[in-house]
PDB file of C-alpha atoms and ligand atoms in Angstrom:
ATOM      1  CA  MET A 208       0.203  22.876 -10.769  1.00 72.00           C
ATOM      2  CA  ARG A 209       0.783  21.501  -7.248  1.00 80.00           C
ATOM      3  CA  LEU A 210       1.902  17.960  -7.450  1.00 93.00           C
ATOM      4  CA  VAL A 211       2.303  17.154  -3.721  1.00 96.00           C
ATOM      5  CA  ILE A 212      -0.632  16.958  -1.857  1.00 97.00           C
ATOM      6  CA  PRO A 213      -1.044  16.674   1.850  1.00 97.00           C
ATOM      7  CA  ILE A 214      -1.907  13.275   3.126  1.00 98.00           C
ATOM      8  CA  VAL A 215      -4.927  13.041   5.114  1.00 98.00           C
ATOM      9  CA  GLN A 216      -4.816  11.170   8.423  1.00 98.00           C
ATOM     10  CA  THR A 217      -7.125   8.624  10.240  1.00 98.00           C
ATOM     11  CA  GLY A 218     -10.347  10.186  11.311  1.00 98.00           C
ATOM     12  CA  THR A 219     -11.002  11.833   8.170  1.00 98.00           C
ATOM     13  CA  PRO A 220     -14.285  10.552   6.625  1.00 98.00           C
ATOM     14  CA  THR A 221     -12.939   9.961   3.020  1.00 98.00           C
ATOM     15  CA  LEU A 222     -10.685   7.138   4.537  1.00 98.00           C
ATOM     16  CA  ARG A 223     -13.655   5.501   5.583  1.00 98.00           C
ATOM     17  CA  THR A 224     -15.876   5.760   2.822  1.00 98.00           C
ATOM     18  CA  ARG A 225     -15.989   3.353  -0.263  1.00 98.00           C
ATOM     19  CA  ALA A 226     -14.569   5.392  -3.036  1.00 98.00           C
ATOM     20  CA  ARG A 227     -16.263   5.486  -6.325  1.00 98.00           C
ATOM     21  CA  GLU A 228     -15.291   3.925  -9.684  1.00 98.00           C
ATOM     22  CA  VAL A 229     -13.717   5.856 -12.511  1.00 98.00           C
ATOM     23  CA  PRO A 230     -15.641   5.563 -15.683  1.00 98.00           C
ATOM     24  CA  VAL A 231     -12.894   3.936 -18.297  1.00 98.00           C
ATOM     25  CA  GLU A 232     -13.610   6.935 -20.785  1.00 98.00           C
ATOM     26  CA  GLU A 233     -12.703   9.365 -18.034  1.00 98.00           C
ATOM     27  CA  ILE A 234      -9.138   7.803 -17.406  1.00 98.00           C
ATOM     28  CA  VAL A 235      -7.371   9.716 -19.976  1.00 98.00           C
ATOM     29  CA  THR A 236      -8.889  13.096 -19.154  1.00 98.00           C
ATOM     30  CA  PRO A 237      -6.596  15.747 -18.164  1.00 98.00           C
ATOM     31  CA  ALA A 238      -8.156  15.891 -14.562  1.00 98.00           C
ATOM     32  CA  MET A 239      -7.531  11.990 -14.038  1.00 98.00           C
ATOM     33  CA  GLN A 240      -3.859  12.361 -15.580  1.00 98.00           C
ATOM     34  CA  GLN A 241      -3.301  15.052 -13.055  1.00 97.00           C
ATOM     35  CA  LEU A 242      -4.540  13.064 -10.324  1.00 98.00           C
ATOM     36  CA  VAL A 243      -2.190  10.399 -11.364  1.00 98.00           C
ATOM     37  CA  ALA A 244       0.676  12.586 -11.335  1.00 97.00           C
ATOM     38  CA  GLN A 245      -0.061  14.179  -7.735  1.00 98.00           C
ATOM     39  CA  MET A 246      -0.508  10.576  -6.403  1.00 98.00           C
ATOM     40  CA  ILE A 247       2.741   9.721  -7.739  1.00 97.00           C
ATOM     41  CA  GLU A 248       4.580  12.533  -6.520  1.00 97.00           C
ATOM     42  CA  THR A 249       3.026  12.733  -3.035  1.00 98.00           C
ATOM     43  CA  MET A 250       3.844   8.896  -2.713  1.00 97.00           C
ATOM     44  CA  ARG A 251       7.635   9.723  -3.559  1.00 95.00           C
ATOM     45  CA  GLU A 252       7.705  12.892  -1.270  1.00 95.00           C
ATOM     46  CA  ALA A 253       5.924  11.034   1.630  1.00 95.00           C
ATOM     47  CA  PRO A 254       8.214   8.813   0.906  1.00 93.00           C
ATOM     48  CA  GLY A 255       5.699   5.744   0.622  1.00 95.00           C
ATOM     49  CA  VAL A 256       5.614   2.315  -1.555  1.00 95.00           C
ATOM     50  CA  GLY A 257       1.816   3.040  -2.417  1.00 97.00           C
ATOM     51  CA  LEU A 258      -0.935   5.585  -2.166  1.00 98.00           C
ATOM     52  CA  ALA A 259      -4.746   5.382  -2.804  1.00 98.00           C
ATOM     53  CA  ALA A 260      -6.693   8.483  -3.901  1.00 98.00           C
ATOM     54  CA  PRO A 261      -8.716   8.432  -0.726  1.00 98.00           C
ATOM     55  CA  GLN A 262      -5.486   9.560   1.265  1.00 98.00           C
ATOM     56  CA  ILE A 263      -5.290  12.877  -0.520  1.00 98.00           C
ATOM     57  CA  ASP A 264      -9.073  13.361   0.085  1.00 98.00           C
ATOM     58  CA  VAL A 265     -10.147  12.226  -3.376  1.00 98.00           C
ATOM     59  CA  PRO A 266     -12.934   9.365  -3.202  1.00 98.00           C
ATOM     60  CA  LEU A 267     -11.988   7.781  -6.198  1.00 98.00           C
ATOM     61  CA  ARG A 268     -10.758   3.932  -6.928  1.00 98.00           C
ATOM     62  CA  VAL A 269      -7.433   4.839  -7.904  1.00 98.00           C
ATOM     63  CA  ILE A 270      -4.111   3.518  -6.432  1.00 98.00           C
ATOM     64  CA  VAL A 271      -0.387   3.751  -7.336  1.00 98.00           C
ATOM     65  CA  LEU A 272       2.306   1.786  -6.122  1.00 97.00           C
ATOM     66  CA  GLU A 273       6.279   1.531  -6.410  1.00 95.00           C
ATOM     67  CA  GLU A 274       9.398   0.322  -4.892  1.00 88.00           C
ATOM     68  CA  ARG A 275      12.640   1.838  -6.186  1.00 83.00           C
ATOM     69  CA  GLN A 276      15.922  -0.071  -6.250  1.00 78.00           C
ATOM     70  CA  ASP A 277      17.510   2.902  -4.051  1.00 75.00           C
ATOM     71  CA  ALA A 278      15.113   2.373  -1.181  1.00 72.00           C
ATOM     72  CA  LEU A 279      16.138  -1.277  -0.803  1.00 74.00           C
ATOM     73  CA  LYS A 280      19.695  -0.328  -0.365  1.00 74.00           C
ATOM     74  CA  ASN A 281      19.875  -0.115   3.172  1.00 71.00           C
ATOM     75  CA  LEU A 282      18.521  -3.792   3.571  1.00 73.00           C
ATOM     76  CA  THR A 283      20.969  -6.657   3.260  1.00 73.00           C
ATOM     77  CA  GLU A 284      19.801  -9.357   0.557  1.00 73.00           C
ATOM     78  CA  ASP A 285      18.809 -11.627   3.398  1.00 69.00           C
ATOM     79  CA  GLU A 286      16.510  -9.037   4.992  1.00 69.00           C
ATOM     80  CA  ALA A 287      15.012  -7.982   1.490  1.00 72.00           C
ATOM     81  CA  LYS A 288      14.273 -11.793   0.974  1.00 70.00           C
ATOM     82  CA  ALA A 289      12.724 -12.388   4.267  1.00 66.00           C
ATOM     83  CA  ARG A 290      10.398  -9.696   3.913  1.00 67.00           C
ATOM     84  CA  GLY A 291       9.559 -10.429   0.251  1.00 67.00           C
ATOM     85  CA  ARG A 292      10.882  -7.107  -0.507  1.00 77.00           C
ATOM     86  CA  MET A 293      11.567  -6.270  -4.253  1.00 77.00           C
ATOM     87  CA  ALA A 294      12.049  -3.274  -6.646  1.00 84.00           C
ATOM     88  CA  PHE A 295       9.294  -2.732  -9.090  1.00 85.00           C
ATOM     89  CA  ASP A 296       8.364  -0.147 -11.461  1.00 89.00           C
ATOM     90  CA  THR A 297       5.484   2.467 -10.969  1.00 94.00           C
ATOM     91  CA  ARG A 298       2.092   0.701 -11.146  1.00 97.00           C
ATOM     92  CA  VAL A 299      -1.282   2.724 -11.624  1.00 98.00           C
ATOM     93  CA  PHE A 300      -4.692   1.198 -11.383  1.00 98.00           C
ATOM     94  CA  PHE A 301      -8.140   2.343 -11.880  1.00 98.00           C
ATOM     95  CA  ASN A 302     -10.823   0.577 -10.524  1.00 98.00           C
ATOM     96  CA  PRO A 303      -8.558  -2.223  -9.011  1.00 98.00           C
ATOM     97  CA  VAL A 304     -10.235  -5.791  -8.287  1.00 98.00           C
ATOM     98  CA  LEU A 305      -7.894  -7.877  -6.029  1.00 98.00           C
ATOM     99  CA  THR A 306      -8.139 -11.829  -6.036  1.00 98.00           C
ATOM    100  CA  PRO A 307      -6.101 -13.627  -3.311  1.00 98.00           C
ATOM    101  CA  ILE A 308      -4.248 -16.710  -5.011  1.00 98.00           C
ATOM    102  CA  GLY A 309      -3.977 -19.890  -3.015  1.00 97.00           C
ATOM    103  CA  ASP A 310      -4.250 -20.099   0.801  1.00 97.00           C
ATOM    104  CA  GLN A 311      -0.656 -18.992   1.902  1.00 97.00           C
ATOM    105  CA  LYS A 312      -0.517 -16.073   4.351  1.00 97.00           C
ATOM    106  CA  ALA A 313       2.398 -13.673   5.566  1.00 96.00           C
ATOM    107  CA  LEU A 314       2.777 -11.884   8.603  1.00 97.00           C
ATOM    108  CA  PHE A 315       4.771  -8.592   8.625  1.00 96.00           C
ATOM    109  CA  PHE A 316       4.912  -5.052   9.963  1.00 96.00           C
ATOM    110  CA  GLU A 317       2.848  -2.702   7.914  1.00 96.00           C
ATOM    111  CA  GLY A 318       2.598   1.216   8.413  1.00 97.00           C
ATOM    112  CA  CYS A 319       0.161   3.710   6.590  1.00 98.00           C
ATOM    113  CA  LEU A 320       0.702   7.342   5.771  1.00 98.00           C
ATOM    114  CA  SER A 321      -2.570   8.119   6.944  1.00 98.00           C
ATOM    115  CA  VAL A 322      -1.734   6.493  10.403  1.00 98.00           C
ATOM    116  CA  SER A 323       1.621   8.514  10.858  1.00 97.00           C
ATOM    117  CA  GLY A 324       4.006   7.354  13.148  1.00 97.00           C
ATOM    118  CA  PHE A 325       2.826   3.895  13.932  1.00 98.00           C
ATOM    119  CA  VAL A 326       3.423   0.141  12.855  1.00 98.00           C
ATOM    120  CA  ALA A 327       1.660  -3.194  13.441  1.00 98.00           C
ATOM    121  CA  LEU A 328       1.759  -6.886  12.316  1.00 98.00           C
ATOM    122  CA  VAL A 329      -0.783  -7.455   9.613  1.00 98.00           C
ATOM    123  CA  GLU A 330      -1.326 -10.825   8.145  1.00 98.00           C
ATOM    124  CA  ARG A 331      -1.981 -10.627   4.291  1.00 98.00           C
ATOM    125  CA  HIS A 332      -2.200 -13.095   1.518  1.00 98.00           C
ATOM    126  CA  LEU A 333       1.078 -14.103   0.026  1.00 97.00           C
ATOM    127  CA  GLU A 334      -0.020 -13.907  -3.413  1.00 97.00           C
ATOM    128  CA  VAL A 335      -2.521 -11.888  -5.243  1.00 98.00           C
ATOM    129  CA  GLU A 336      -3.788 -10.964  -8.674  1.00 98.00           C
ATOM    130  CA  VAL A 337      -5.179  -7.378  -9.530  1.00 98.00           C
ATOM    131  CA  SER A 338      -7.078  -6.256 -12.407  1.00 98.00           C
ATOM    132  CA  GLY A 339      -7.839  -2.863 -13.377  1.00 98.00           C
ATOM    133  CA  HIS A 340      -6.916  -0.153 -16.014  1.00 98.00           C
ATOM    134  CA  ASP A 341      -3.968   1.715 -16.238  1.00 98.00           C
ATOM    135  CA  GLN A 342      -3.303   5.398 -16.619  1.00 98.00           C
ATOM    136  CA  ASN A 343      -3.766   4.814 -20.529  1.00 98.00           C
ATOM    137  CA  ALA A 344      -7.012   3.104 -19.983  1.00 98.00           C
ATOM    138  CA  GLU A 345      -5.494  -0.102 -20.951  1.00 98.00           C
ATOM    139  CA  PRO A 346      -6.692  -3.141 -18.979  1.00 98.00           C
ATOM    140  CA  VAL A 347      -3.960  -4.801 -17.027  1.00 98.00           C
ATOM    141  CA  THR A 348      -3.767  -7.753 -14.722  1.00 98.00           C
ATOM    142  CA  TRP A 349      -0.724  -8.110 -12.222  1.00 97.00           C
ATOM    143  CA  ARG A 350      -0.243 -11.370 -10.472  1.00 97.00           C
ATOM    144  CA  VAL A 351       2.429 -10.950  -7.662  1.00 96.00           C
ATOM    145  CA  LYS A 352       3.724 -12.284  -4.500  1.00 94.00           C
ATOM    146  CA  GLY A 353       5.531 -11.267  -1.455  1.00 92.00           C
ATOM    147  CA  TRP A 354       5.948  -7.473  -0.857  1.00 91.00           C
ATOM    148  CA  PRO A 355       4.082  -5.874  -3.778  1.00 94.00           C
ATOM    149  CA  ALA A 356       1.124  -8.402  -3.045  1.00 96.00           C
ATOM    150  CA  ARG A 357       1.149  -6.597   0.687  1.00 97.00           C
ATOM    151  CA  ILE A 358       1.090  -3.176  -0.633  1.00 97.00           C
ATOM    152  CA  LEU A 359      -1.728  -4.145  -3.322  1.00 98.00           C
ATOM    153  CA  GLN A 360      -3.914  -5.406  -0.737  1.00 98.00           C
ATOM    154  CA  HIS A 361      -3.315  -2.466   1.583  1.00 98.00           C
ATOM    155  CA  GLU A 362      -3.990   0.098  -1.087  1.00 98.00           C
ATOM    156  CA  CYS A 363      -7.218  -1.815  -2.392  1.00 98.00           C
ATOM    157  CA  ASP A 364      -8.260  -1.870   1.260  1.00 98.00           C
ATOM    158  CA  HIS A 365      -8.070   2.086   1.243  1.00 98.00           C
ATOM    159  CA  ILE A 366     -10.505   2.337  -1.529  1.00 98.00           C
ATOM    160  CA  ASP A 367     -13.001   0.403   0.546  1.00 98.00           C
ATOM    161  CA  GLY A 368     -12.715   2.420   3.602  1.00 98.00           C
ATOM    162  CA  THR A 369     -10.436  -0.152   5.238  1.00 98.00           C
ATOM    163  CA  LEU A 370      -7.128   0.863   7.189  1.00 98.00           C
ATOM    164  CA  TYR A 371      -4.550  -1.673   8.419  1.00 98.00           C
ATOM    165  CA  ILE A 372      -5.378  -1.033  11.949  1.00 98.00           C
ATOM    166  CA  ASP A 373      -8.836  -2.869  11.360  1.00 98.00           C
ATOM    167  CA  ARG A 374      -6.907  -5.895  10.333  1.00 98.00           C
ATOM    168  CA  MET A 375      -3.593  -5.656  12.561  1.00 98.00           C
ATOM    169  CA  LYS A 376      -2.497  -7.886  15.505  1.00 98.00           C
ATOM    170  CA  THR A 377      -3.585  -5.271  17.916  1.00 98.00           C
ATOM    171  CA  ARG A 378      -0.990  -6.294  20.514  1.00 98.00           C
ATOM    172  CA  SER A 379       1.649  -5.559  17.917  1.00 98.00           C
ATOM    173  CA  PHE A 380       0.580  -1.796  17.576  1.00 98.00           C
ATOM    174  CA  ALA A 381       3.709   0.310  18.120  1.00 98.00           C
ATOM    175  CA  THR A 382       5.143   3.731  17.463  1.00 98.00           C
ATOM    176  CA  THR A 383       7.721   3.737  14.393  1.00 96.00           C
ATOM    177  CA  GLU A 384      10.335   4.417  17.108  1.00 97.00           C
ATOM    178  CA  HIS A 385       9.643   1.747  19.514  1.00 96.00           C
ATOM    179  CA  ALA A 386       9.254  -0.882  16.830  1.00 95.00           C
ATOM    180  CA  GLN A 387      12.736   0.067  15.520  1.00 94.00           C
ATOM    181  CA  ALA A 388      14.094  -0.093  19.106  1.00 95.00           C
ATOM    182  CA  HIS A 389      12.477  -3.502  20.212  1.00 94.00           C
ATOM    183  CA  PHE A 390      11.632  -5.450  17.159  1.00 94.00           C
ATOM    184  CA  ALA A 391      14.412  -4.560  14.612  1.00 91.00           C
ATOM    185  CA  GLY A 392      16.578  -7.493  13.640  1.00 90.00           C
ATOM    186  CA  LYS A 393      14.125 -10.018  15.135  1.00 94.00           C
ATOM    187  CA  SER A 394      12.090 -12.735  13.370  1.00 94.00           C
ATOM    188  CA  ILE A 395       8.511 -12.354  13.317  1.00 95.00           C
ATOM    189  CA  ALA A 396       8.121 -15.492  15.420  1.00 96.00           C
ATOM    190  CA  ASP A 397      10.104 -14.036  18.100  1.00 96.00           C
ATOM    191  CA  VAL A 398       8.445 -10.662  17.863  1.00 96.00           C
ATOM    192  CA  CYS A 399       4.967 -12.698  18.295  1.00 97.00           C
ATOM    193  CA  SER A 400       6.313 -14.877  21.327  1.00 97.00           C
ATOM    194  CA  SER A 401       7.612 -11.543  23.151  1.00 96.00           C
ATOM    195  CA  LEU A 402       4.261  -9.987  22.667  1.00 96.00           C
ATOM    196  CA  GLY A 403       2.107 -13.131  23.599  1.00 96.00           C
ATOM    197  CA  ILE A 404       0.638 -13.150  20.138  1.00 94.00           C
TER     198      ILE A 404
HETATM  199 ZN1   ZN B 569      -2.078   3.343   3.974  1.00 73.43          ZN
END
């Protein structure tokens, strides 16, 4: 079985379509279990911290996310904290429903495996709660702040046909290389003022 699936790029119609719900009784079928395995392997291979089924051209409401501790090794503790980044185990949600908690927002750079080679500043809710079913068809709710909350909002957007470029601060849109060269090590406030945001 092929586990790593090509990730489709922006312009693919599936990325702009509302994905379909998966009936709960279908979650434990071999087809759905295979989909989850493919999504996790594809995310790891990319590498990425989240993936939605439409990104492998499957129009279903399924998302996976994880942040491995070893991916954070290149960040200092302060950098990780400033970005709200933290390691967390692999999570799988079928039919996730996202609810923002409170009014606090966070502005940070975001990229997407389906808009390859670019990043931009995106404002997200600082804290969210997501409910759905896991890969065993058990109901799950996860309330979380910071980095995982950003990933959840990004992935839940995907299943509604929304990309981060719909929400980005357009003046901050940059190639990954330029972002690294010109924004790395600067505070978000400094980046915003240098860009006239
Ligand atoms: Zn994405």
